[in-house]
CSV table of C-alpha atoms and ligand atoms in Angstrom, one decimal:
chain,number,residue,atom,x,y,z
A,1,MET,CA,-21.6,189.7,186.4
A,2,HIS,CA,-21.8,190.7,190.0
A,3,VAL,CA,-18.7,189.8,192.1
A,4,GLY,CA,-17.9,190.9,195.6
A,5,PHE,CA,-17.0,190.3,199.2
A,6,VAL,CA,-19.6,189.8,201.9
A,7,ALA,CA,-18.6,189.7,205.5
A,8,LEU,CA,-20.6,187.3,207.7
A,9,ILE,CA,-20.9,188.8,211.2
A,10,GLY,CA,-22.8,188.2,214.4
A,11,ARG,CA,-22.5,187.1,218.0
A,12,PRO,CA,-20.7,183.8,218.7
A,13,SER,CA,-22.7,180.7,217.8
A,14,THR,CA,-25.3,182.5,215.7
A,15,GLY,CA,-24.7,180.0,212.9
A,16,LYS,CA,-22.3,181.8,210.6
A,17,SER,CA,-20.2,178.8,209.8
A,18,THR,CA,-23.4,176.7,209.3
A,19,PHE,CA,-24.7,179.3,206.9
A,20,LEU,CA,-21.6,179.1,204.8
A,21,ASN,CA,-21.3,175.3,204.8
A,22,THR,CA,-25.0,174.9,203.9
A,23,LEU,CA,-25.0,177.5,201.1
A,24,LEU,CA,-21.8,176.1,199.6
A,25,GLN,CA,-22.8,172.5,200.3
A,26,GLN,CA,-19.3,172.0,201.6
A,27,SER,CA,-17.7,172.0,204.9
A,28,VAL,CA,-15.5,175.1,204.8
A,29,ALA,CA,-15.8,176.5,208.3
A,30,ILE,CA,-15.9,174.9,211.7
A,31,VAL,CA,-19.5,174.4,213.1
A,32,SER,CA,-19.6,173.8,216.8
A,33,ALA,CA,-21.8,174.1,219.7
A,34,THR,CA,-18.9,175.8,221.5
A,35,PRO,CA,-19.0,179.5,220.9
A,36,GLN,CA,-16.1,181.2,219.2
A,37,SER,CA,-14.9,178.2,217.2
A,38,THR,CA,-14.1,180.4,214.2
A,39,ARG,CA,-10.9,182.3,214.7
A,40,GLN,CA,-9.5,183.4,211.5
A,41,ARG,CA,-11.4,185.0,208.6
A,42,ILE,CA,-12.3,182.0,206.4
A,43,ARG,CA,-13.4,182.6,202.9
A,44,GLY,CA,-16.1,180.5,201.2
A,45,ILE,CA,-16.9,181.2,197.6
A,46,TYR,CA,-20.4,181.0,196.2
A,47,ASN,CA,-20.6,180.6,192.4
A,48,SER,CA,-23.6,180.9,190.1
A,49,GLU,CA,-23.8,181.5,186.4
A,50,HIS,CA,-24.1,185.3,186.9
A,51,ALA,CA,-22.4,185.9,190.2
A,52,GLN,CA,-19.6,185.2,192.6
A,53,ILE,CA,-19.8,186.0,196.2
A,54,ILE,CA,-16.7,185.7,198.4
A,55,PHE,CA,-18.0,185.3,201.9
A,56,THR,CA,-15.8,185.9,204.9
A,57,ASP,CA,-16.8,184.0,208.0
A,58,THR,CA,-15.6,186.1,210.9
A,59,PRO,CA,-15.2,185.1,214.5
A,60,GLY,CA,-18.3,185.8,216.6
A,61,ILE,CA,-18.3,189.3,218.0
A,62,HIS,CA,-18.2,189.3,221.7
A,63,TYR,CA,-17.0,192.4,223.4
A,64,SER,CA,-14.5,191.7,226.2
A,65,ASP,CA,-11.3,193.1,227.6
A,66,LYS,CA,-9.5,189.8,227.3
A,67,ARG,CA,-6.6,190.0,225.0
A,68,PHE,CA,-7.7,186.8,223.1
A,69,ASN,CA,-11.1,188.3,222.5
A,70,LYS,CA,-9.7,191.6,221.3
A,71,HIS,CA,-7.8,189.7,218.6
A,72,LEU,CA,-11.0,187.9,217.6
A,73,LEU,CA,-12.8,191.2,217.4
A,74,ASN,CA,-10.1,192.6,215.3
A,75,GLN,CA,-10.5,189.7,212.8
A,76,ALA,CA,-14.2,190.5,212.6
A,77,LYS,CA,-13.5,194.2,212.0
A,78,LEU,CA,-11.0,193.4,209.2
A,79,GLY,CA,-13.7,191.2,207.6
A,80,ILE,CA,-16.1,194.2,207.7
A,81,GLU,CA,-13.4,196.5,206.3
A,82,GLU,CA,-12.6,194.4,203.3
A,83,ALA,CA,-16.2,193.6,202.4
A,84,ASP,CA,-18.5,195.2,199.8
A,85,ALA,CA,-21.6,194.2,201.8
A,86,ILE,CA,-22.4,192.8,205.3
A,87,LEU,CA,-24.5,189.9,206.2
A,88,TYR,CA,-25.4,190.2,209.9
A,89,LEU,CA,-26.6,186.9,211.4
A,90,VAL,CA,-28.8,186.8,214.5
A,91,ASP,CA,-29.7,183.8,216.6
A,92,VAL,CA,-33.4,184.1,217.3
A,93,THR,CA,-33.3,181.6,220.2
A,94,ARG,CA,-31.3,184.1,222.3
A,95,LYS,CA,-32.7,187.5,223.4
A,96,PRO,CA,-31.5,190.7,221.8
A,97,GLY,CA,-28.6,191.6,224.0
A,98,GLU,CA,-25.8,194.1,224.6
A,99,GLU,CA,-23.8,192.4,221.9
A,100,GLU,CA,-26.4,193.3,219.2
A,101,THR,CA,-26.3,197.0,220.2
A,102,PHE,CA,-22.5,196.8,220.0
A,103,ILE,CA,-22.6,195.2,216.6
A,104,ILE,CA,-25.1,197.8,215.4
A,105,SER,CA,-22.7,200.5,216.6
A,106,LEU,CA,-20.0,198.9,214.4
A,107,LEU,CA,-22.3,198.9,211.4
A,108,GLN,CA,-24.2,202.1,211.6
A,109,ASP,CA,-21.7,204.5,210.1
A,110,LEU,CA,-20.6,202.2,207.3
A,111,SER,CA,-21.4,203.3,203.8
A,112,LYS,CA,-21.9,199.7,202.8
A,113,PRO,CA,-25.2,197.8,202.5
A,114,VAL,CA,-26.1,195.6,205.4
A,115,TRP,CA,-28.5,192.6,205.4
A,116,ILE,CA,-29.9,191.1,208.6
A,117,ALA,CA,-30.7,187.4,208.7
A,118,LEU,CA,-32.7,186.1,211.6
A,119,ASN,CA,-31.3,182.6,211.8
A,120,LYS,CA,-32.6,179.3,213.5
A,121,ILE,CA,-36.3,180.0,212.6
A,122,ASP,CA,-36.7,176.2,212.5
A,123,LYS,CA,-36.6,176.3,216.4
A,124,ARG,CA,-40.1,177.3,217.2
A,125,LYS,CA,-39.7,177.0,220.9
A,126,SER,CA,-38.1,179.9,222.8
A,127,SER,CA,-37.9,182.0,219.7
A,128,PHE,CA,-37.5,185.8,220.0
A,129,THR,CA,-38.2,186.5,216.3
A,130,ALA,CA,-41.0,189.0,216.9
A,131,GLU,CA,-38.7,190.9,219.5
A,132,TYR,CA,-35.9,191.0,216.9
A,133,ILE,CA,-38.2,192.4,214.2
A,134,LEU,CA,-39.2,195.2,216.5
A,135,PHE,CA,-35.7,195.8,217.7
A,136,PHE,CA,-34.2,196.1,214.2
A,137,ASN,CA,-37.1,198.1,212.9
A,138,GLN,CA,-36.3,200.7,215.5
A,139,LEU,CA,-32.5,200.6,215.5
A,140,PHE,CA,-31.6,199.6,212.0
A,141,PRO,CA,-34.7,200.4,209.9
A,142,ASN,CA,-33.0,200.5,206.5
A,143,ALA,CA,-31.4,197.0,206.5
A,144,PRO,CA,-33.4,194.3,204.7
A,145,LEU,CA,-34.5,191.6,207.1
A,146,TYR,CA,-34.7,187.9,206.2
A,147,LYS,CA,-35.8,184.9,208.2
A,148,ILE,CA,-33.7,181.8,207.6
A,149,SER,CA,-32.6,178.5,208.9
A,150,SER,CA,-29.0,177.7,208.0
A,151,LYS,CA,-29.4,174.2,209.3
A,152,GLU,CA,-32.5,173.3,207.4
A,153,ASN,CA,-31.6,175.4,204.3
A,154,ILE,CA,-34.6,177.7,204.6
A,155,GLY,CA,-34.5,181.1,203.0
A,156,LEU,CA,-30.8,181.0,202.0
A,157,ALA,CA,-31.4,181.1,198.3
A,158,GLU,CA,-33.7,184.1,198.5
A,159,LEU,CA,-31.3,186.0,200.8
A,160,THR,CA,-28.4,185.3,198.5
A,161,SER,CA,-30.3,186.5,195.4
A,162,SER,CA,-31.2,189.7,197.1
A,163,ILE,CA,-27.6,190.4,198.0
A,164,ILE,CA,-26.1,189.8,194.6
A,165,PRO,CA,-27.4,192.9,192.8
A,166,SER,CA,-25.7,195.2,195.4
A,167,LEU,CA,-22.2,193.8,194.5
A,168,PRO,CA,-19.8,195.4,192.1
A,169,ILE,CA,-19.8,194.4,188.4
A,170,GLY,CA,-16.6,192.6,187.3
A,171,PRO,CA,-15.0,189.3,186.3
A,172,ARG,CA,-14.8,186.3,188.6
A,173,LEU,CA,-11.9,186.6,191.0
A,174,TYR,CA,-11.7,182.8,191.5
A,175,PRO,CA,-12.4,179.9,189.2
A,176,SER,CA,-16.0,178.9,189.2
A,177,ASP,CA,-15.4,175.4,190.8
A,178,MET,CA,-13.4,176.9,193.7
A,179,TYR,CA,-15.3,177.1,197.0
A,180,THR,CA,-12.6,178.2,199.4
A,181,ASP,CA,-9.2,179.8,199.2
A,182,GLN,CA,-7.8,178.2,202.3
A,183,GLU,CA,-4.4,176.7,201.9
A,184,PRO,CA,-4.3,172.9,202.4
A,185,SER,CA,-2.3,173.3,205.6
A,186,LEU,CA,-5.0,175.5,207.2
A,187,ARG,CA,-7.8,173.3,205.9
A,188,ILE,CA,-6.2,170.2,207.4
A,189,ALA,CA,-5.5,172.1,210.7
A,190,GLU,CA,-9.0,173.4,210.9
A,191,ILE,CA,-10.6,170.0,210.4
A,192,ILE,CA,-8.4,168.5,213.1
A,193,ARG,CA,-9.3,171.4,215.4
A,194,LYS,CA,-13.0,170.8,214.8
A,195,TYR,CA,-12.8,167.1,215.9
A,196,ALA,CA,-10.5,168.0,218.8
A,197,ILE,CA,-13.0,170.6,220.0
A,198,GLN,CA,-15.9,168.1,219.6
A,199,SER,CA,-14.0,165.6,221.7
A,200,LEU,CA,-13.6,168.0,224.6
A,201,LYS,CA,-15.7,169.9,227.1
A,202,GLU,CA,-15.9,173.3,228.6
A,203,GLU,CA,-12.8,175.5,228.8
A,204,ILE,CA,-10.3,173.4,226.9
A,205,PRO,CA,-11.7,174.0,223.3
A,206,HIS,CA,-10.6,177.7,223.6
A,207,ALA,CA,-7.2,176.7,224.9
A,208,LEU,CA,-6.4,174.8,221.6
A,209,TYR,CA,-4.7,175.8,218.4
A,210,VAL,CA,-3.6,173.5,215.7
A,211,TYR,CA,-1.0,174.0,213.0
A,212,ALA,CA,0.8,172.0,210.3
A,213,GLU,CA,4.4,171.5,211.4
A,214,ASP,CA,5.2,169.7,208.2
A,215,LEU,CA,3.4,168.8,205.0
A,216,GLU,CA,5.2,166.7,202.3
A,217,MET,CA,4.0,165.0,199.2
A,218,LYS,CA,5.8,161.6,198.9
A,219,GLY,CA,4.6,159.8,195.7
A,220,SER,CA,0.9,159.9,195.7
A,221,ARG,CA,0.5,160.5,199.5
A,222,LEU,CA,0.6,163.6,201.6
A,223,TRP,CA,2.5,163.2,204.9
A,224,ALA,CA,1.2,165.6,207.4
A,225,ARG,CA,2.7,166.3,210.8
A,226,ILE,CA,0.2,168.3,212.8
A,227,ALA,CA,0.5,169.8,216.2
A,228,ILE,CA,-2.4,170.2,218.6
A,229,VAL,CA,-1.3,172.9,221.0
A,230,VAL,CA,-2.7,173.4,224.5
A,231,GLU,CA,-2.0,176.0,227.2
A,232,ARG,CA,-1.0,173.8,230.1
A,233,GLU,CA,0.8,170.5,230.7
A,234,THR,CA,-2.3,169.3,232.6
A,235,GLN,CA,-4.4,169.6,229.4
A,236,LYS,CA,-2.2,167.3,227.4
A,237,PRO,CA,-3.5,164.0,228.8
A,238,ILE,CA,-7.1,165.1,228.3
A,239,ILE,CA,-6.5,165.5,224.6
A,240,ILE,CA,-4.5,162.3,224.3
A,241,GLY,CA,-7.0,160.3,226.2
A,242,LYS,CA,-6.5,156.9,227.9
A,243,GLY,CA,-3.8,155.0,225.9
A,244,GLY,CA,-4.1,157.6,223.2
A,245,SER,CA,-7.8,156.8,222.6
A,246,ASN,CA,-9.0,160.4,222.2
A,247,LEU,CA,-6.2,161.3,219.8
A,248,GLN,CA,-6.9,158.2,217.8
A,249,LYS,CA,-10.6,159.2,217.6
A,250,ILE,CA,-9.7,162.7,216.4
A,251,ARG,CA,-7.3,161.2,213.8
A,252,ILE,CA,-9.9,158.7,212.4
A,253,GLN,CA,-12.7,161.3,212.2
A,254,SER,CA,-10.3,163.9,210.6
A,255,LEU,CA,-9.0,161.4,208.0
A,256,LYS,CA,-12.6,160.5,207.1
A,257,GLU,CA,-13.5,164.1,206.3
A,258,LEU,CA,-10.1,164.8,204.7
A,259,SER,CA,-10.6,161.9,202.3
A,260,THR,CA,-13.8,163.6,200.9
A,261,ILE,CA,-11.8,166.8,200.2
A,262,PHE,CA,-8.4,165.9,199.0
A,263,PRO,CA,-7.8,163.8,195.9
A,264,TYR,CA,-4.8,162.0,197.5
A,265,LYS,CA,-4.3,159.8,200.5
A,266,ILE,CA,-3.1,161.6,203.7
A,267,GLU,CA,-0.9,160.1,206.4
A,268,LEU,CA,-1.6,162.0,209.6
A,269,ASN,CA,0.8,162.2,212.4
A,270,LEU,CA,-0.8,164.1,215.4
A,271,ARG,CA,1.3,165.5,218.3
A,272,VAL,CA,0.1,167.3,221.3
A,273,LYS,CA,2.3,170.2,222.6
A,274,VAL,CA,2.2,172.8,225.2
A,275,ASP,CA,2.6,176.6,224.5
A,276,LYS,CA,2.2,177.9,228.0
A,277,ASP,CA,-0.5,180.6,228.4
A,278,TRP,CA,-0.5,181.4,224.7
A,279,ARG,CA,-3.8,183.2,224.8
A,280,THR,CA,-2.2,186.0,226.8
A,281,ASN,CA,0.9,186.1,224.7
A,282,GLU,CA,0.6,189.1,222.5
A,283,HIS,CA,3.3,187.9,220.1
A,284,ARG,CA,1.8,184.5,219.6
A,285,LEU,CA,-1.7,186.0,219.1
A,286,SER,CA,-0.4,188.2,216.4
A,287,GLN,CA,1.1,185.2,214.7
A,288,LEU,CA,-2.0,183.1,214.9
A,289,LEU,CA,-4.5,185.8,214.1
A,290,PRO,CA,-2.6,188.2,211.9
B,301,GTP,N1,-31.6,174.8,215.0
B,301,GTP,C1,-30.6,175.4,214.4
B,301,GTP,N2,-29.4,175.4,214.8
B,301,GTP,C2,-28.4,176.0,214.1
B,301,GTP,C3,-28.7,176.7,212.9
B,301,GTP,N3,-27.6,177.3,212.4
B,301,GTP,C4,-26.6,176.9,213.3
B,301,GTP,N4,-27.1,176.1,214.3
B,301,GTP,C5,-26.3,175.5,215.4
B,301,GTP,O1,-25.8,176.6,216.2
B,301,GTP,C6,-24.5,176.2,216.7
B,301,GTP,C7,-23.4,177.2,216.3
B,301,GTP,O2,-23.3,177.2,214.9
B,301,GTP,P1,-22.0,177.8,214.1
B,301,GTP,O3,-22.3,177.7,212.7
B,301,GTP,O4,-20.7,177.1,214.7
B,301,GTP,O5,-22.0,179.3,214.7
B,301,GTP,P2,-20.9,180.4,214.4
B,301,GTP,O6,-21.7,181.7,214.4
B,301,GTP,O7,-20.1,180.1,213.2
B,301,GTP,O8,-20.1,180.4,215.7
B,301,GTP,P3,-18.7,181.1,216.1
B,301,GTP,O9,-17.6,180.3,215.5
B,301,GTP,O10,-18.7,181.0,217.6
B,301,GTP,O11,-18.7,182.5,215.7
B,301,GTP,C8,-24.2,174.8,216.1
B,301,GTP,O12,-24.6,173.9,217.1
B,301,GTP,C9,-25.1,174.7,214.9
B,301,GTP,O13,-25.5,173.4,214.6
B,301,GTP,C10,-30.1,176.8,212.5
B,301,GTP,O14,-30.5,177.4,211.5
B,301,GTP,N5,-31.0,176.1,213.2
């Protein structure tokens, strides 16, 4: 059977996480209207009778001098390095930009097959599909080009079937009923981060990180103490909300989703903490995005 690693790459918000969640029919990666919601490389596993594809959802590639962005870019580069093939997602509702040229420069000298998927074709208004076809025919003529909608599940099966034969032959690396290799602590933290991001506006989503301070199985319940960390003291009350209302909303939404994933009850204790200016702290960034 064909088994291999495929890195999902593209600009922020091109729909990489949506692609993965739709294909696997599971919520493995954060989908958000806020760009750069994916931080670590998250693996989603596609299983069929004759194939296993381990997709790595990488952070959106956005070239910038900011330290935080450099770490995100590094995560994307690691995803490319460890992959057997690359799936490069493009958002047809945004014009081809400098970032596409930058991504192509990362891919051009690779001796790995690259697929290009023009995503969001369900959006007929303000679509640059024709421009992209011209753009890639000129700059990347050898890469197969597919038109897909990750949201509406259009073209995903055809695209996946065309990637499979390019992957190495070997035994499955994961059991066939496994669709992600994320540890429960990361899974829980990522779900809470998703609802925290959804409840906020503008800059703060980027100022958050979430981690499990303590997870303990007591009888048939998992007790989880989770920290939502912000950069500044002034951001704390925004997350907490009036009388704790925002935090409670995050808690209820997270528990609802967690109950569809984990076979046991989860007791969730959320705390909001400050880690001053963590996005410019090299040591902290290396810990969070190793
Ligand atoms: N109309 C439409 N919207 C889509 C499609 N795919 C994704 N989106 C939307 O695009 C936005 C970004 O999607 P994500 O899946 O979070 O994008 P991402 O590439 O993982 O983003 P980063 O984490 O920033 O790298 C969300 O609002 C999605 O609902 C699609 O096929 N059609």
